[in-house]
Amino acid sequence: MIIKEKLGNLASFDDKGRGIDRLPIEWFEINKRILHKTTIAGKEVILKLLKEGQTLKQDDVVFANESFLIVVEVLTFDAIVIAPKSTYEMAGIAYEIGNRHLPLFYEDKHLLIPYDESVYRMLEAAGYTIKREDRKLLHQLKTSVATHAHSSTGQSLFSKILKLTTSHPHE
């Protein structure tokens, strides 16, 4: 079965009493445009989400007929759960995680990252309140700098910074 678009989310989708077949996906697959997966009931599914903005989310309905729905199920993952004590501490943690180019998630005043032993030890040594849990990594923070232009000069912020840091004042 080939699926080319999402139909909605279970929270606002009228299931009309139809059965639900879950499509398990990992957190790192939510942004993929093409996926070959198998539902819990064993149905082979090929997702070809080629339109912009079709990031998969928990409980997205990707197929519906008169008897059943296929609904996305984001699986739990081994994660580090960080409980910052202040906004200042949250900024420090985000900076440390960003320097390592790791994905960062936010949920219920906690920061979450996929488990990594060295990062766990670093956060523990720094005195942050952390724990290791199986969690659904659902709300990823956008942490990368966009390199496309938004200014009237046509330069991106990234290119302006690059120019400032590589130019020599005496040239």
PDB file of C-alpha atoms in Angstrom:
ATOM      1  CA  MET A   1       0.000   0.000   0.000  1.00  0.00           C
ATOM      2  CA  ILE A   2       1.420   3.411  -1.018  1.00  0.00           C
ATOM      3  CA  ILE A   3       0.460   6.449   1.081  1.00  0.00           C
ATOM      4  CA  LYS A   4       1.175   9.927  -0.294  1.00  0.00           C
ATOM      5  CA  GLU A   5      -0.333  12.220   2.356  1.00  0.00           C
ATOM      6  CA  LYS A   6      -1.554  12.444   5.908  1.00  0.00           C
ATOM      7  CA  LEU A   7      -5.328  12.590   6.379  1.00  0.00           C
ATOM      8  CA  GLY A   8      -5.371  14.302   9.756  1.00  0.00           C
ATOM      9  CA  ASN A   9      -4.784  13.463  13.392  1.00  0.00           C
ATOM     10  CA  LEU A  10      -6.784  11.046  15.514  1.00  0.00           C
ATOM     11  CA  ALA A  11      -7.608  13.882  17.958  1.00  0.00           C
ATOM     12  CA  SER A  12      -9.782  15.572  15.307  1.00  0.00           C
ATOM     13  CA  PHE A  13     -10.530  12.654  12.971  1.00  0.00           C
ATOM     14  CA  ASP A  14     -13.940  10.945  13.020  1.00  0.00           C
ATOM     15  CA  ASP A  15     -13.026   7.270  13.289  1.00  0.00           C
ATOM     16  CA  LYS A  16     -16.720   6.223  12.969  1.00  0.00           C
ATOM     17  CA  GLY A  17     -16.050   3.185  15.134  1.00  0.00           C
ATOM     18  CA  ARG A  18     -13.456   1.785  12.728  1.00  0.00           C
ATOM     19  CA  GLY A  19     -10.603  -0.353  13.952  1.00  0.00           C
ATOM     20  CA  ILE A  20      -7.178   1.193  14.374  1.00  0.00           C
ATOM     21  CA  ASP A  21      -4.009  -0.409  13.058  1.00  0.00           C
ATOM     22  CA  ARG A  22      -0.876   1.261  14.460  1.00  0.00           C
ATOM     23  CA  LEU A  23       2.149   2.116  12.304  1.00  0.00           C
ATOM     24  CA  PRO A  24       5.178   2.106  14.622  1.00  0.00           C
ATOM     25  CA  ILE A  25       7.946   4.570  13.764  1.00  0.00           C
ATOM     26  CA  GLU A  26      11.111   5.713  15.537  1.00  0.00           C
ATOM     27  CA  TRP A  27      11.561   9.378  16.546  1.00  0.00           C
ATOM     28  CA  PHE A  28      14.272   9.868  13.900  1.00  0.00           C
ATOM     29  CA  GLU A  29      11.887   8.737  11.125  1.00  0.00           C
ATOM     30  CA  ILE A  30       9.263  11.485  11.618  1.00  0.00           C
ATOM     31  CA  ASN A  31      10.960  13.808   9.108  1.00  0.00           C
ATOM     32  CA  LYS A  32      11.674  11.183   6.462  1.00  0.00           C
ATOM     33  CA  ARG A  33       9.808  11.581   3.201  1.00  0.00           C
ATOM     34  CA  ILE A  34       9.983   7.938   2.116  1.00  0.00           C
ATOM     35  CA  LEU A  35       9.547   5.039   4.543  1.00  0.00           C
ATOM     36  CA  HIS A  36       8.898   1.323   4.121  1.00  0.00           C
ATOM     37  CA  LYS A  37       7.154   0.068   7.273  1.00  0.00           C
ATOM     38  CA  THR A  38       4.855  -2.673   8.547  1.00  0.00           C
ATOM     39  CA  THR A  39       1.806  -1.992  10.732  1.00  0.00           C
ATOM     40  CA  ILE A  40       1.123  -3.898  13.948  1.00  0.00           C
ATOM     41  CA  ALA A  41      -1.410  -6.031  12.017  1.00  0.00           C
ATOM     42  CA  GLY A  42       1.256  -6.868   9.409  1.00  0.00           C
ATOM     43  CA  LYS A  43       0.236  -4.592   6.523  1.00  0.00           C
ATOM     44  CA  GLU A  44       3.144  -3.455   4.336  1.00  0.00           C
ATOM     45  CA  VAL A  45       3.072   0.342   3.950  1.00  0.00           C
ATOM     46  CA  ILE A  46       5.193   2.639   1.787  1.00  0.00           C
ATOM     47  CA  LEU A  47       4.995   6.277   2.823  1.00  0.00           C
ATOM     48  CA  LYS A  48       5.911   8.751   0.069  1.00  0.00           C
ATOM     49  CA  LEU A  49       5.281  12.110   1.741  1.00  0.00           C
ATOM     50  CA  LEU A  50       6.833  14.305  -0.936  1.00  0.00           C
ATOM     51  CA  LYS A  51       4.888  17.526  -0.239  1.00  0.00           C
ATOM     52  CA  GLU A  52       6.443  20.111   2.114  1.00  0.00           C
ATOM     53  CA  GLY A  53       5.375  20.134   5.753  1.00  0.00           C
ATOM     54  CA  GLN A  54       4.333  16.499   6.086  1.00  0.00           C
ATOM     55  CA  THR A  55       6.290  15.687   9.217  1.00  0.00           C
ATOM     56  CA  LEU A  56       4.724  12.705  10.942  1.00  0.00           C
ATOM     57  CA  LYS A  57       3.349  13.154  14.451  1.00  0.00           C
ATOM     58  CA  GLN A  58       1.937  10.880  17.121  1.00  0.00           C
ATOM     59  CA  ASP A  59      -1.608   9.735  16.168  1.00  0.00           C
ATOM     60  CA  ASP A  60      -1.480  11.012  12.569  1.00  0.00           C
ATOM     61  CA  VAL A  61      -3.985   9.160  10.382  1.00  0.00           C
ATOM     62  CA  VAL A  62      -2.261   8.084   7.164  1.00  0.00           C
ATOM     63  CA  PHE A  63      -4.930   5.738   5.769  1.00  0.00           C
ATOM     64  CA  ALA A  64      -8.684   5.301   6.180  1.00  0.00           C
ATOM     65  CA  ASN A  65     -11.272   3.063   4.578  1.00  0.00           C
ATOM     66  CA  GLU A  66     -14.695   1.863   5.704  1.00  0.00           C
ATOM     67  CA  SER A  67     -13.294  -0.722   8.131  1.00  0.00           C
ATOM     68  CA  PHE A  68     -10.027   0.567   9.620  1.00  0.00           C
ATOM     69  CA  LEU A  69      -7.532   3.412  10.013  1.00  0.00           C
ATOM     70  CA  ILE A  70      -3.747   3.296   9.960  1.00  0.00           C
ATOM     71  CA  VAL A  71      -2.415   5.604  12.672  1.00  0.00           C
ATOM     72  CA  VAL A  72       1.178   6.625  13.470  1.00  0.00           C
ATOM     73  CA  GLU A  73       2.612   5.405  16.769  1.00  0.00           C
ATOM     74  CA  VAL A  74       5.932   7.027  17.749  1.00  0.00           C
ATOM     75  CA  LEU A  75       7.837   4.433  19.753  1.00  0.00           C
ATOM     76  CA  THR A  76       9.477   5.095  23.097  1.00  0.00           C
ATOM     77  CA  PHE A  77      13.234   5.516  23.078  1.00  0.00           C
ATOM     78  CA  ASP A  78      16.020   5.348  25.647  1.00  0.00           C
ATOM     79  CA  ALA A  79      16.411   9.011  26.626  1.00  0.00           C
ATOM     80  CA  ILE A  80      18.108  11.378  29.037  1.00  0.00           C
ATOM     81  CA  VAL A  81      15.486  13.476  30.819  1.00  0.00           C
ATOM     82  CA  ILE A  82      16.823  16.770  32.183  1.00  0.00           C
ATOM     83  CA  ALA A  83      14.917  18.902  34.699  1.00  0.00           C
ATOM     84  CA  PRO A  84      16.414  22.427  34.554  1.00  0.00           C
ATOM     85  CA  LYS A  85      16.039  24.407  37.791  1.00  0.00           C
ATOM     86  CA  SER A  86      15.853  27.770  35.993  1.00  0.00           C
ATOM     87  CA  THR A  87      15.726  29.418  32.593  1.00  0.00           C
ATOM     88  CA  TYR A  88      19.431  30.171  32.962  1.00  0.00           C
ATOM     89  CA  GLU A  89      20.193  26.494  33.586  1.00  0.00           C
ATOM     90  CA  MET A  90      17.992  25.496  30.631  1.00  0.00           C
ATOM     91  CA  ALA A  91      19.997  27.831  28.376  1.00  0.00           C
ATOM     92  CA  GLY A  92      23.263  26.314  29.604  1.00  0.00           C
ATOM     93  CA  ILE A  93      22.051  22.783  28.964  1.00  0.00           C
ATOM     94  CA  ALA A  94      20.748  23.725  25.511  1.00  0.00           C
ATOM     95  CA  TYR A  95      24.137  25.279  24.717  1.00  0.00           C
ATOM     96  CA  GLU A  96      26.011  22.128  25.787  1.00  0.00           C
ATOM     97  CA  ILE A  97      23.677  19.879  23.786  1.00  0.00           C
ATOM     98  CA  GLY A  98      23.840  22.202  20.767  1.00  0.00           C
ATOM     99  CA  ASN A  99      27.638  22.096  20.787  1.00  0.00           C
ATOM    100  CA  ARG A 100      27.383  18.352  20.378  1.00  0.00           C
ATOM    101  CA  HIS A 101      24.853  18.690  17.512  1.00  0.00           C
ATOM    102  CA  LEU A 102      22.410  16.350  19.243  1.00  0.00           C
ATOM    103  CA  PRO A 103      18.639  16.508  18.752  1.00  0.00           C
ATOM    104  CA  LEU A 104      16.886  18.220  21.645  1.00  0.00           C
ATOM    105  CA  PHE A 105      13.265  17.739  22.680  1.00  0.00           C
ATOM    106  CA  TYR A 106      11.048  19.657  25.113  1.00  0.00           C
ATOM    107  CA  GLU A 107       8.118  18.270  27.079  1.00  0.00           C
ATOM    108  CA  ASP A 108       6.476  19.285  30.359  1.00  0.00           C
ATOM    109  CA  LYS A 109       9.325  21.622  31.426  1.00  0.00           C
ATOM    110  CA  HIS A 110      11.896  18.892  30.737  1.00  0.00           C
ATOM    111  CA  LEU A 111      14.576  18.670  28.068  1.00  0.00           C
ATOM    112  CA  LEU A 112      15.050  15.260  26.489  1.00  0.00           C
ATOM    113  CA  ILE A 113      17.790  13.838  24.294  1.00  0.00           C
ATOM    114  CA  PRO A 114      18.437  10.333  22.973  1.00  0.00           C
ATOM    115  CA  TYR A 115      20.582   8.467  25.497  1.00  0.00           C
ATOM    116  CA  ASP A 116      24.342   8.767  25.085  1.00  0.00           C
ATOM    117  CA  GLU A 117      26.643   7.568  27.884  1.00  0.00           C
ATOM    118  CA  SER A 118      29.234  10.345  27.512  1.00  0.00           C
ATOM    119  CA  VAL A 119      26.568  13.073  27.480  1.00  0.00           C
ATOM    120  CA  TYR A 120      24.884  11.507  30.512  1.00  0.00           C
ATOM    121  CA  ARG A 121      28.180  11.546  32.436  1.00  0.00           C
ATOM    122  CA  MET A 122      28.914  15.134  31.363  1.00  0.00           C
ATOM    123  CA  LEU A 123      25.470  16.356  32.504  1.00  0.00           C
ATOM    124  CA  GLU A 124      25.775  14.393  35.752  1.00  0.00           C
ATOM    125  CA  ALA A 125      29.256  15.826  36.455  1.00  0.00           C
ATOM    126  CA  ALA A 126      27.921  19.339  35.805  1.00  0.00           C
ATOM    127  CA  GLY A 127      25.357  18.785  38.578  1.00  0.00           C
ATOM    128  CA  TYR A 128      22.185  18.867  36.478  1.00  0.00           C
ATOM    129  CA  THR A 129      19.093  16.947  37.606  1.00  0.00           C
ATOM    130  CA  ILE A 130      18.898  14.064  35.120  1.00  0.00           C
ATOM    131  CA  LYS A 131      17.488  10.573  34.800  1.00  0.00           C
ATOM    132  CA  ARG A 132      17.376   7.849  32.180  1.00  0.00           C
ATOM    133  CA  GLU A 133      13.915   6.787  30.961  1.00  0.00           C
ATOM    134  CA  ASP A 134      12.120   5.261  28.001  1.00  0.00           C
ATOM    135  CA  ARG A 135      10.221   8.242  26.566  1.00  0.00           C
ATOM    136  CA  LYS A 136       8.472   9.254  23.359  1.00  0.00           C
ATOM    137  CA  LEU A 137      10.580  11.959  21.731  1.00  0.00           C
ATOM    138  CA  LEU A 138       7.797  14.032  20.185  1.00  0.00           C
ATOM    139  CA  HIS A 139       8.524  17.771  20.329  1.00  0.00           C
ATOM    140  CA  GLN A 140      11.912  18.411  18.766  1.00  0.00           C
ATOM    141  CA  LEU A 141      13.288  21.913  19.114  1.00  0.00           C
ATOM    142  CA  LYS A 142      14.595  23.621  15.990  1.00  0.00           C
ATOM    143  CA  THR A 143      18.254  24.146  16.778  1.00  0.00           C
ATOM    144  CA  SER A 144      19.887  24.760  13.421  1.00  0.00           C
ATOM    145  CA  VAL A 145      20.542  28.110  11.785  1.00  0.00           C
ATOM    146  CA  ALA A 146      18.708  28.668   8.512  1.00  0.00           C
ATOM    147  CA  THR A 147      21.160  29.612   5.800  1.00  0.00           C
ATOM    148  CA  HIS A 148      18.674  31.243   3.432  1.00  0.00           C
ATOM    149  CA  ALA A 149      18.163  34.996   3.152  1.00  0.00           C
ATOM    150  CA  HIS A 150      15.568  36.985   5.065  1.00  0.00           C
ATOM    151  CA  SER A 151      16.994  40.486   4.922  1.00  0.00           C
ATOM    152  CA  SER A 152      16.541  43.284   2.424  1.00  0.00           C
ATOM    153  CA  THR A 153      20.197  42.870   1.373  1.00  0.00           C
ATOM    154  CA  GLY A 154      19.577  39.264   0.359  1.00  0.00           C
ATOM    155  CA  GLN A 155      22.168  38.000   2.844  1.00  0.00           C
ATOM    156  CA  SER A 156      21.353  35.427   5.481  1.00  0.00           C
ATOM    157  CA  LEU A 157      22.345  35.930   9.102  1.00  0.00           C
ATOM    158  CA  PHE A 158      24.799  33.061   8.683  1.00  0.00           C
ATOM    159  CA  SER A 159      26.519  34.709   5.692  1.00  0.00           C
ATOM    160  CA  LYS A 160      26.719  38.064   7.524  1.00  0.00           C
ATOM    161  CA  ILE A 161      28.393  36.416  10.523  1.00  0.00           C
ATOM    162  CA  LEU A 162      30.737  34.500   8.253  1.00  0.00           C
ATOM    163  CA  LYS A 163      31.695  37.718   6.456  1.00  0.00           C
ATOM    164  CA  LEU A 164      32.338  39.546   9.738  1.00  0.00           C
ATOM    165  CA  THR A 165      34.461  36.750  11.152  1.00  0.00           C
ATOM    166  CA  THR A 166      36.553  36.167   8.027  1.00  0.00           C
ATOM    167  CA  SER A 167      37.145  39.759   6.848  1.00  0.00           C
ATOM    168  CA  HIS A 168      40.312  41.598   7.841  1.00  0.00           C
ATOM    169  CA  PRO A 169      40.042  45.275   8.879  1.00  0.00           C
ATOM    170  CA  HIS A 170      43.255  46.292   7.125  1.00  0.00           C
ATOM    171  CA  GLU A 171      42.366  44.984   3.649  1.00  0.00           C
TER     172      GLU A 171
END
